[in-house]
Coordinates of N, CA and C in Angstrom, one line a residue:
Chain A
Q1 N -42.5 -71.8 71.1 CA -42.5 -70.7 70.2 C -41.4 -69.7 70.6
K2 N -40.4 -69.6 69.7 CA -39.3 -68.7 70.0 C -39.8 -67.3 69.7
E3 N -39.5 -66.4 70.7 CA -40.0 -65.1 70.6 C -38.9 -64.1 70.8
V4 N -39.1 -62.9 70.2 CA -38.2 -61.7 70.3 C -39.2 -60.6 70.7
E5 N -38.9 -59.9 71.7 CA -39.9 -58.9 72.2 C -39.2 -57.5 72.2
Q6 N -39.9 -56.6 71.7 CA -39.5 -55.2 71.7 C -40.7 -54.3 72.1
N7 N -40.4 -53.2 72.8 CA -41.5 -52.3 72.9 C -41.8 -51.5 71.5
S8 N -43.0 -51.4 71.2 CA -43.3 -50.9 69.8 C -43.1 -49.4 69.7
G9 N -43.1 -48.7 70.9 CA -43.0 -47.3 71.0 C -44.3 -46.6 70.6
P10 N -44.3 -45.4 70.0 CA -43.0 -44.7 69.6 C -42.1 -44.2 70.9
L11 N -40.8 -44.2 70.7 CA -39.9 -43.7 71.6 C -39.5 -42.4 71.1
S12 N -39.7 -41.4 71.8 CA -39.4 -40.0 71.4 C -38.2 -39.4 72.2
V13 N -37.2 -38.9 71.6 CA -36.0 -38.3 72.3 C -35.7 -37.0 71.6
P14 N -35.2 -36.1 72.3 CA -34.7 -34.8 71.7 C -33.5 -35.0 71.0
E15 N -33.2 -34.2 70.0 CA -31.9 -34.2 69.2 C -30.8 -34.1 70.2
G16 N -29.7 -34.9 70.0 CA -28.5 -34.8 70.8 C -28.6 -35.8 72.0
A17 N -29.7 -36.3 72.3 CA -29.8 -37.2 73.5 C -29.5 -38.6 73.1
I18 N -29.4 -39.5 74.1 CA -29.1 -40.9 73.9 C -30.5 -41.7 73.8
A19 N -30.6 -42.4 72.7 CA -31.8 -43.3 72.6 C -31.4 -44.7 72.9
S20 N -32.3 -45.3 73.8 CA -32.0 -46.7 74.2 C -33.1 -47.6 73.8
L21 N -32.8 -48.6 73.0 CA -33.7 -49.5 72.5 C -33.4 -50.8 73.1
N22 N -34.5 -51.6 73.5 CA -34.3 -52.8 74.2 C -35.0 -54.0 73.6
C23 N -34.5 -55.1 73.8 CA -35.0 -56.4 73.2 C -34.7 -57.5 74.1
T24 N -35.8 -58.4 74.3 CA -35.5 -59.6 75.0 C -35.9 -60.8 74.1
Y25 N -35.2 -62.0 74.4 CA -35.5 -63.1 73.6 C -35.7 -64.3 74.4
S26 N -36.4 -65.3 73.9 CA -36.8 -66.4 74.7 C -35.9 -67.7 74.7
D27 N -35.1 -67.8 73.6 CA -34.3 -69.0 73.4 C -33.0 -68.9 74.1
R28 N -32.7 -69.5 75.2 CA -31.5 -69.3 76.0 C -30.2 -69.7 75.2
G29 N -30.4 -70.6 74.2 CA -29.3 -71.0 73.4 C -28.9 -70.1 72.3
S30 N -29.6 -69.0 72.1 CA -29.2 -68.1 71.0 C -27.9 -67.5 71.1
Q31 N -27.3 -67.4 69.9 CA -25.9 -66.9 69.9 C -25.6 -65.7 69.1
S32 N -26.5 -65.4 68.2 CA -26.2 -64.3 67.2 C -27.4 -63.3 67.3
F33 N -27.0 -62.0 67.4 CA -28.0 -61.0 67.5 C -27.7 -59.8 66.6
F34 N -28.8 -59.2 66.1 CA -28.7 -58.2 65.1 C -29.6 -57.0 65.3
W35 N -29.2 -55.9 64.9 CA -30.0 -54.7 64.9 C -30.1 -54.2 63.5
Y36 N -31.3 -54.0 63.0 CA -31.6 -53.4 61.7 C -32.4 -52.2 61.9
R37 N -32.2 -51.2 61.0 CA -32.9 -50.0 60.9 C -33.8 -50.0 59.7
Q38 N -35.1 -49.6 59.8 CA -35.9 -49.6 58.7 C -36.6 -48.3 58.6
Y39 N -36.3 -47.5 57.6 CA -37.1 -46.3 57.3 C -38.4 -46.6 56.7
S40 N -39.4 -45.7 56.9 CA -40.7 -45.9 56.3 C -40.7 -46.1 54.8
G41 N -41.2 -47.2 54.3 CA -41.3 -47.5 52.9 C -40.0 -48.2 52.3
K42 N -39.1 -48.4 53.2 CA -37.8 -49.0 52.7 C -37.6 -50.3 53.4
S43 N -36.6 -51.0 52.9 CA -36.2 -52.3 53.5 C -35.2 -52.2 54.6
P44 N -35.1 -53.2 55.5 CA -34.2 -53.0 56.7 C -32.7 -52.9 56.2
E45 N -31.9 -52.2 56.9 CA -30.5 -52.2 56.7 C -29.8 -52.5 58.0
L46 N -28.8 -53.3 57.9 CA -28.0 -53.7 59.0 C -27.3 -52.7 59.7
I47 N -27.5 -52.5 61.0 CA -26.7 -51.6 61.8 C -25.5 -52.3 62.5
M48 N -25.8 -53.3 63.3 CA -24.8 -53.9 64.0 C -25.2 -55.4 64.2
F49 N -24.2 -56.2 64.4 CA -24.4 -57.5 65.0 C -23.5 -57.7 66.2
I50 N -23.9 -58.6 67.1 CA -23.2 -58.8 68.3 C -23.3 -60.3 68.7
Y51 N -22.2 -61.0 69.1 CA -22.3 -62.4 69.4 C -21.8 -62.7 70.8
S52 N -21.0 -61.8 71.4 CA -20.5 -62.0 72.7 C -21.1 -61.1 73.8
N53 N -21.1 -61.5 75.0 CA -21.6 -60.7 76.1 C -20.7 -59.4 76.2
G54 N -21.5 -58.3 76.6 CA -20.8 -57.1 76.8 C -21.2 -56.0 75.8
D55 N -20.3 -55.0 75.6 CA -20.7 -53.9 74.7 C -19.9 -54.0 73.4
K56 N -20.5 -53.5 72.4 CA -19.9 -53.4 71.0 C -20.2 -52.1 70.5
E57 N -19.1 -51.3 70.1 CA -19.4 -49.9 69.7 C -19.0 -49.8 68.2
D58 N -19.9 -49.0 67.5 CA -19.5 -48.6 66.2 C -20.1 -47.2 65.9
G59 N -19.1 -46.3 66.0 CA -19.6 -44.9 65.8 C -20.5 -44.5 66.9
R60 N -21.7 -43.9 66.6 CA -22.6 -43.5 67.6 C -23.4 -44.6 68.2
F61 N -23.3 -45.8 67.6 CA -24.1 -46.9 68.1 C -23.3 -47.9 69.0
T62 N -24.0 -48.3 70.0 CA -23.4 -49.3 70.9 C -24.4 -50.4 71.2
A63 N -24.1 -51.6 70.9 CA -24.9 -52.8 71.1 C -24.5 -53.4 72.4
Q64 N -25.4 -53.8 73.3 CA -25.1 -54.4 74.5 C -25.8 -55.8 74.6
L65 N -25.1 -56.8 75.0 CA -25.7 -58.1 75.1 C -25.4 -58.8 76.5
N66 N -26.5 -59.2 77.1 CA -26.4 -60.0 78.4 C -27.2 -61.3 78.2
K67 N -26.4 -62.3 77.9 CA -27.0 -63.7 77.6 C -27.7 -64.2 78.9
A68 N -27.2 -64.0 80.0 CA -27.7 -64.5 81.2 C -29.2 -63.9 81.5
S69 N -29.3 -62.7 81.1 CA -30.7 -62.0 81.2 C -31.4 -62.1 79.9
Q70 N -30.9 -62.6 78.9 CA -31.5 -62.8 77.6 C -32.0 -61.5 77.1
Y71 N -31.1 -60.5 77.1 CA -31.4 -59.2 76.9 C -30.4 -58.6 75.9
V72 N -30.8 -57.8 74.9 CA -29.9 -57.1 74.0 C -30.4 -55.7 73.8
S73 N -29.5 -54.8 73.8 CA -30.0 -53.4 73.6 C -29.2 -52.6 72.6
L74 N -29.7 -51.5 72.1 CA -28.9 -50.6 71.2 C -29.1 -49.2 71.7
L75 N -27.9 -48.6 71.9 CA -27.8 -47.2 72.3 C -27.3 -46.4 71.1
I76 N -28.1 -45.3 70.9 CA -27.7 -44.3 69.9 C -27.4 -43.0 70.5
R77 N -26.0 -42.7 70.5 CA -25.6 -41.4 71.1 C -25.8 -40.3 70.2
D78 N -26.0 -39.0 70.7 CA -26.1 -37.8 69.9 C -27.1 -38.1 68.8
S79 N -28.3 -38.5 69.2 CA -29.4 -38.8 68.2 C -29.7 -37.6 67.3
Q80 N -29.9 -38.0 66.1 CA -30.2 -37.0 65.1 C -31.6 -37.3 64.5
P81 N -32.3 -36.2 63.9 CA -33.6 -36.5 63.3 C -33.5 -37.5 62.3
S82 N -32.4 -37.7 61.6 CA -32.3 -38.7 60.6 C -32.2 -40.1 61.1
D83 N -32.1 -40.3 62.5 CA -32.2 -41.6 63.1 C -33.6 -42.0 63.3
S84 N -34.5 -41.1 63.0 CA -35.9 -41.5 63.2 C -36.2 -42.6 62.2
A85 N -36.7 -43.7 62.8 CA -36.9 -44.9 61.9 C -37.5 -46.0 62.9
T86 N -37.8 -47.2 62.4 CA -38.1 -48.3 63.2 C -36.9 -49.2 63.3
Y87 N -36.5 -49.6 64.5 CA -35.4 -50.4 64.8 C -35.8 -51.9 65.1
L88 N -35.3 -52.8 64.3 CA -35.7 -54.2 64.4 C -34.6 -55.0 65.1
C89 N -34.9 -55.7 66.1 CA -34.0 -56.6 66.8 C -34.2 -58.0 66.2
A90 N -33.1 -58.7 65.9 CA -33.3 -60.0 65.3 C -32.4 -61.0 66.0
V91 N -32.8 -62.2 66.2 CA -32.0 -63.2 66.8 C -32.0 -64.5 65.9
R92 N -30.7 -64.9 65.6 CA -30.7 -66.1 64.7 C -31.2 -67.3 65.4
E93 N -32.0 -68.1 64.8 CA -32.6 -69.3 65.3 C -31.5 -70.3 65.6
V94 N -31.5 -70.9 66.8 CA -30.5 -71.9 67.2 C -30.6 -73.0 66.2
G95 N -29.4 -73.4 65.7 CA -29.3 -74.5 64.8 C -29.8 -74.3 63.4
G96 N -30.1 -73.1 63.0 CA -30.7 -72.8 61.8 C -30.2 -71.5 61.3
G97 N -30.6 -71.0 60.1 CA -30.2 -69.7 59.6 C -31.2 -68.6 59.7
K98 N -32.5 -69.0 60.0 CA -33.5 -68.0 60.0 C -33.3 -67.0 61.1
L99 N -33.7 -65.7 60.9 CA -33.7 -64.7 61.8 C -35.1 -64.5 62.4
I100 N -35.2 -64.5 63.7 CA -36.5 -64.2 64.4 C -36.5 -62.7 64.7
F101 N -37.5 -62.0 64.2 CA -37.5 -60.6 64.4 C -38.5 -60.2 65.5
G102 N -38.2 -59.1 66.2 CA -39.1 -58.4 67.0 C -40.0 -57.6 66.2
Q103 N -41.1 -57.0 66.8 CA -42.0 -56.3 66.1 C -41.5 -54.8 65.8
G104 N -40.3 -54.5 66.3 CA -39.7 -53.2 66.0 C -40.1 -52.1 66.9
T105 N -39.2 -51.2 67.2 CA -39.5 -50.0 68.0 C -39.4 -48.8 67.1
E106 N -40.3 -48.0 67.1 CA -40.4 -46.8 66.3 C -39.7 -45.7 67.1
L107 N -38.6 -45.1 66.6 CA -37.9 -44.0 67.2 C -38.2 -42.7 66.5
S108 N -38.4 -41.7 67.3 CA -38.6 -40.4 66.7 C -37.7 -39.4 67.5
V109 N -36.9 -38.7 66.7 CA -35.9 -37.8 67.3 C -36.4 -36.4 66.9
K110 N -36.7 -35.6 67.9 CA -37.3 -34.3 67.7 C -36.1 -33.3 67.6
P111 N -36.1 -32.3 66.6 CA -35.2 -31.3 66.5 C -35.3 -30.4 67.7
Chain B
G1 N -19.3 -53.1 51.4 CA -20.2 -54.0 52.1 C -21.0 -54.9 51.1
A2 N -21.8 -55.8 51.7 CA -22.6 -56.7 50.9 C -23.8 -56.0 50.3
V3 N -24.0 -56.3 49.0 CA -25.1 -55.7 48.3 C -26.0 -56.7 47.7
V4 N -27.3 -56.5 47.9 CA -28.3 -57.3 47.4 C -29.3 -56.4 46.6
S5 N -29.5 -56.8 45.4 CA -30.5 -56.1 44.5 C -31.8 -56.8 44.4
Q6 N -32.8 -56.1 44.0 CA -34.1 -56.7 43.7 C -34.6 -56.0 42.4
H7 N -35.3 -56.8 41.6 CA -35.9 -56.3 40.4 C -37.2 -57.0 40.2
P8 N -38.3 -56.3 39.9 CA -38.4 -54.8 39.8 C -38.5 -54.2 41.2
S9 N -38.4 -52.9 41.3 CA -38.6 -52.2 42.6 C -40.1 -52.0 42.8
W10 N -40.9 -51.9 41.8 CA -42.4 -51.9 42.0 C -43.0 -52.4 40.7
V11 N -44.2 -53.0 40.9 CA -44.8 -53.6 39.8 C -46.3 -53.5 40.1
I12 N -47.1 -53.2 39.0 CA -48.5 -53.1 39.1 C -49.1 -54.2 38.1
C13 N -50.0 -55.0 38.5 CA -50.4 -56.1 37.6 C -51.9 -56.3 37.8
K14 N -52.5 -56.9 36.8 CA -54.0 -57.2 36.9 C -54.2 -58.5 37.6
S15 N -55.3 -58.6 38.3 CA -55.7 -59.8 39.1 C -55.7 -61.0 38.1
G16 N -55.1 -62.1 38.6 CA -55.0 -63.3 37.8 C -53.7 -63.5 37.1
T17 N -52.9 -62.5 37.0 CA -51.6 -62.7 36.3 C -50.5 -63.1 37.3
S18 N -49.4 -63.5 36.8 CA -48.3 -63.9 37.5 C -47.1 -62.8 37.5
V19 N -46.4 -62.6 38.6 CA -45.4 -61.7 38.7 C -44.1 -62.4 39.2
K20 N -43.0 -62.2 38.5 CA -41.7 -62.7 39.0 C -40.8 -61.6 39.6
I21 N -40.2 -61.9 40.8 CA -39.4 -60.9 41.4 C -38.0 -61.6 41.5
E22 N -37.0 -60.9 41.1 CA -35.6 -61.4 41.2 C -34.8 -60.8 42.4
C23 N -34.0 -61.6 43.0 CA -33.2 -61.2 44.1 C -31.7 -61.6 43.8
R24 N -30.8 -60.7 43.8 CA -29.4 -61.1 43.5 C -28.5 -60.5 44.5
S25 N -27.5 -61.4 44.9 CA -26.4 -60.9 45.7 C -25.3 -60.5 44.7
L26 N -24.9 -59.3 44.9 CA -24.0 -58.7 43.9 C -22.5 -59.0 44.1
D27 N -22.1 -59.0 45.3 CA -20.7 -59.1 45.6 C -20.3 -60.3 46.6
F28 N -21.2 -61.2 46.7 CA -21.0 -62.4 47.5 C -21.9 -63.5 47.1
Q29 N -21.5 -64.7 47.4 CA -22.3 -65.9 47.1 C -23.2 -66.2 48.2
A30 N -24.4 -66.4 47.9 CA -25.4 -66.7 49.0 C -26.1 -68.1 48.8
T31 N -25.6 -69.0 49.6 CA -26.3 -70.3 49.5 C -27.7 -70.3 50.1
T32 N -28.0 -69.3 50.8 CA -29.3 -69.2 51.4 C -29.9 -67.8 51.2
M33 N -31.0 -67.7 50.7 CA -31.8 -66.5 50.6 C -33.1 -66.6 51.3
F34 N -33.7 -65.5 51.7 CA -34.9 -65.5 52.4 C -35.9 -64.5 51.7
W35 N -37.2 -64.9 51.7 CA -38.2 -64.0 51.2 C -39.2 -63.7 52.3
Y36 N -39.4 -62.3 52.4 CA -40.3 -61.8 53.4 C -41.4 -61.0 52.7
R37 N -42.5 -60.8 53.5 CA -43.6 -60.0 53.0 C -43.9 -59.0 54.2
Q38 N -44.2 -57.8 53.9 CA -44.5 -56.8 54.9 C -45.7 -56.0 54.5
F39 N -46.7 -56.0 55.3 CA -47.9 -55.1 55.1 C -47.7 -53.8 55.8
P40 N -48.3 -52.8 55.4 CA -48.1 -51.4 56.0 C -48.3 -51.5 57.6
K41 N -47.3 -50.9 58.2 CA -47.3 -50.7 59.7 C -47.2 -52.1 60.4
Q42 N -46.8 -53.1 59.7 CA -46.6 -54.4 60.3 C -45.2 -54.8 60.2
S43 N -44.8 -55.8 61.0 CA -43.4 -56.3 61.0 C -43.2 -57.3 59.8
L44 N -41.9 -57.6 59.5 CA -41.6 -58.5 58.5 C -42.2 -59.9 58.8
M45 N -42.7 -60.5 57.7 CA -43.2 -61.9 57.9 C -42.3 -62.8 56.9
L46 N -41.6 -63.8 57.5 CA -40.8 -64.6 56.7 C -41.8 -65.6 55.9
M47 N -41.5 -65.7 54.6 CA -42.4 -66.6 53.8 C -41.7 -67.9 53.6
A48 N -40.5 -67.8 53.2 CA -39.7 -69.1 52.8 C -38.2 -68.9 52.8
T49 N -37.6 -69.9 53.0 CA -36.1 -70.0 53.0 C -35.7 -70.7 51.7
S50 N -34.9 -70.1 50.9 CA -34.4 -70.6 49.6 C -33.0 -71.0 49.6
N51 N -32.8 -72.3 49.4 CA -31.4 -72.8 49.4 C -31.1 -73.2 47.9
E52 N -29.8 -72.8 47.6 CA -29.4 -73.0 46.3 C -29.3 -74.5 45.9
G53 N -29.9 -74.8 44.8 CA -30.0 -76.2 44.3 C -30.9 -77.1 45.0
S54 N -31.8 -76.6 45.9 CA -32.7 -77.5 46.5 C -34.0 -76.8 46.6
K55 N -35.0 -77.5 47.1 CA -36.4 -76.9 47.2 C -36.4 -75.9 48.4
A56 N -37.3 -74.9 48.2 CA -37.4 -73.9 49.3 C -38.2 -74.6 50.5
T57 N -38.0 -73.9 51.6 CA -38.7 -74.4 52.8 C -39.7 -73.3 53.1
Y58 N -41.0 -73.5 53.1 CA -42.0 -72.5 53.3 C -42.4 -72.5 54.8
E59 N -42.7 -71.3 55.3 CA -43.3 -71.1 56.6 C -44.7 -71.5 56.6
Q60 N -45.2 -71.9 57.8 CA -46.5 -72.4 58.0 C -47.5 -71.3 57.5
G61 N -48.5 -71.8 56.7 CA -49.5 -70.9 56.2 C -49.2 -70.2 54.9
V62 N -48.0 -70.4 54.3 CA -47.6 -69.8 53.1 C -47.8 -70.9 52.0
E63 N -48.6 -70.6 51.0 CA -49.0 -71.5 49.9 C -47.8 -71.7 48.9
K64 N -47.1 -72.9 48.9 CA -46.0 -73.0 48.1 C -46.4 -73.1 46.6
D65 N -47.6 -73.4 46.2 CA -48.0 -73.5 44.9 C -48.3 -72.1 44.3
K66 N -48.6 -71.1 45.3 CA -48.8 -69.8 44.9 C -47.6 -68.9 44.8
F67 N -46.7 -69.2 45.7 CA -45.5 -68.4 45.8 C -44.3 -69.4 45.4
L68 N -43.9 -69.3 44.1 CA -42.9 -70.3 43.7 C -41.6 -69.7 43.7
I69 N -40.7 -70.4 44.4 CA -39.3 -69.9 44.6 C -38.3 -70.8 44.0
N70 N -37.4 -70.2 43.3 CA -36.3 -70.9 42.5 C -35.0 -70.2 42.9
H71 N -34.0 -71.1 43.3 CA -32.7 -70.5 43.7 C -31.7 -71.3 42.8
A72 N -31.6 -70.8 41.6 CA -30.9 -71.6 40.6 C -29.3 -71.4 40.6
S73 N -28.9 -70.4 41.3 CA -27.5 -70.2 41.4 C -27.1 -69.5 42.7
L74 N -25.8 -69.4 43.0 CA -25.4 -68.9 44.2 C -25.6 -67.4 44.4
T75 N -26.1 -66.7 43.3 CA -26.3 -65.3 43.4 C -27.7 -64.9 43.0
L76 N -28.6 -65.8 42.7 CA -29.9 -65.4 42.2 C -31.0 -66.4 42.8
S77 N -32.0 -65.7 43.3 CA -33.2 -66.4 43.7 C -34.4 -65.6 43.2
T78 N -35.5 -66.3 42.7 CA -36.7 -65.7 42.2 C -37.9 -66.1 43.0
L79 N -38.8 -65.2 43.1 CA -40.1 -65.4 43.7 C -41.1 -65.1 42.7
T80 N -42.0 -66.1 42.4 CA -43.1 -65.9 41.4 C -44.4 -65.9 42.2
V81 N -45.1 -64.8 42.1 CA -46.5 -64.8 42.7 C -47.4 -65.2 41.5
T82 N -48.0 -66.4 41.7 CA -48.9 -66.9 40.7 C -50.3 -66.5 40.9
S83 N -51.0 -66.2 39.8 CA -52.5 -65.9 39.9 C -52.7 -64.9 41.0
A84 N -52.0 -63.7 40.8 CA -52.0 -62.8 41.9 C -53.5 -62.1 42.1
H85 N -53.8 -61.9 43.4 CA -55.0 -61.2 43.6 C -54.7 -59.9 44.5
P86 N -55.7 -59.0 44.6 CA -55.5 -57.8 45.3 C -54.9 -58.0 46.8
E87 N -55.3 -59.1 47.4 CA -54.8 -59.3 48.7 C -53.3 -59.7 48.8
D88 N -52.8 -60.0 47.6 CA -51.3 -60.3 47.5 C -50.5 -59.0 47.4
S89 N -51.2 -57.9 47.3 CA -50.5 -56.6 47.2 C -49.7 -56.4 48.6
S90 N -48.5 -56.1 48.5 CA -47.6 -56.1 49.6 C -46.2 -55.6 49.2
F91 N -45.4 -55.4 50.2 CA -43.9 -55.1 50.0 C -43.2 -56.4 50.2
Y92 N -42.5 -56.9 49.2 CA -41.8 -58.2 49.2 C -40.4 -57.9 49.2
I93 N -39.7 -58.4 50.3 CA -38.3 -58.2 50.5 C -37.5 -59.4 50.5
C94 N -36.4 -59.5 49.9 CA -35.5 -60.7 50.0 C -34.3 -60.3 50.8
S95 N -33.7 -61.4 51.4 CA -32.4 -61.1 52.0 C -31.5 -62.3 51.7
A96 N -30.2 -62.1 51.8 CA -29.2 -63.1 51.4 C -28.3 -63.2 52.6
R97 N -27.9 -64.5 52.8 CA -27.0 -64.7 53.9 C -25.6 -64.9 53.4
D98 N -24.7 -64.0 54.0 CA -23.3 -64.1 53.6 C -22.6 -64.9 54.7
R99 N -22.3 -66.1 54.3 CA -21.9 -67.1 55.4 C -20.4 -66.9 55.6
K100 N -19.7 -66.1 54.7 CA -18.3 -65.8 55.1 C -18.2 -64.6 55.9
G101 N -17.1 -64.4 56.5 CA -17.0 -63.2 57.2 C -17.9 -63.1 58.4
T102 N -18.9 -62.2 58.4 CA -19.7 -62.0 59.5 C -21.0 -62.8 59.6
D103 N -21.2 -63.6 58.6 CA -22.4 -64.4 58.6 C -23.7 -63.7 58.9
T104 N -23.9 -62.6 58.2 CA -25.1 -61.9 58.5 C -26.0 -61.9 57.2
Q105 N -27.2 -61.4 57.4 CA -28.2 -61.3 56.4 C -28.2 -59.9 55.9
Y106 N -28.2 -59.7 54.6 CA -28.4 -58.4 54.0 C -29.7 -58.3 53.2
F107 N -30.4 -57.2 53.3 CA -31.6 -57.2 52.7 C -31.6 -56.4 51.3
G108 N -32.3 -56.9 50.4 CA -32.5 -56.1 49.1 C -33.4 -55.0 49.4
P109 N -33.6 -54.1 48.4 CA -34.4 -52.8 48.6 C -35.9 -53.1 48.6
G110 N -36.3 -54.3 48.2 CA -37.8 -54.5 48.3 C -38.5 -54.3 46.9
T111 N -39.6 -55.0 46.8 CA -40.4 -54.8 45.6 C -41.9 -54.6 46.1
R112 N -42.4 -53.5 45.6 CA -43.8 -53.2 46.0 C -44.7 -53.6 44.9
L113 N -45.5 -54.6 45.3 CA -46.5 -55.2 44.4 C -47.8 -54.7 44.6
T114 N -48.5 -54.2 43.6 CA -49.9 -53.8 43.6 C -50.7 -54.6 42.6
V115 N -51.7 -55.3 43.0 CA -52.5 -56.1 42.2 C -53.9 -55.4 42.0
L116 N -54.2 -55.1 40.8 CA -55.5 -54.4 40.6 C -56.7 -55.3 40.5

């Protein structure tokens, strides 16, 4: 059973702080990793994807991938109340197109 | 960016009726689309994978005769909930895989189904 694990939270950070969201996955052969944000009552929206080990930055967001440790994370710098949402980690199934989702981490940014 | 639309955005129907939900990729061709269901406070549950021109692949436990999927073109997939019952009330979300460029999945805005 291929699994993607996230802490469900809620993770609470003050406005302006760095929010760190973590995800581990079980299939060592996984190659493609995605972070989605889902506001309450809305569908997920893609934040970032990462395929290579290391860091990938896009504005206030940085994705970090460590394939040896089977670990992917998302850092949100200068967190804003509008970042309050559930963040979903997804890993593409090896040899297929399906995404395996974690259960999501609820982030709350307090003003 | 890649845009996926869904129609309708919400629907209320009587028990026993059928409801069709459309999913369209507006600015790219999607040979593969996915249908998810999400209950309140729960994670996404993949129902089926829809491939253009072929039969859909259903996840374990999903009744293919109840949830009919048709992927007739590279930009349109439909999900029909047949003989809907109150327990089918949920948030149905499609996604489309853009195999060119970044090869990522983009989600539609979702359809909220309420069965009375």
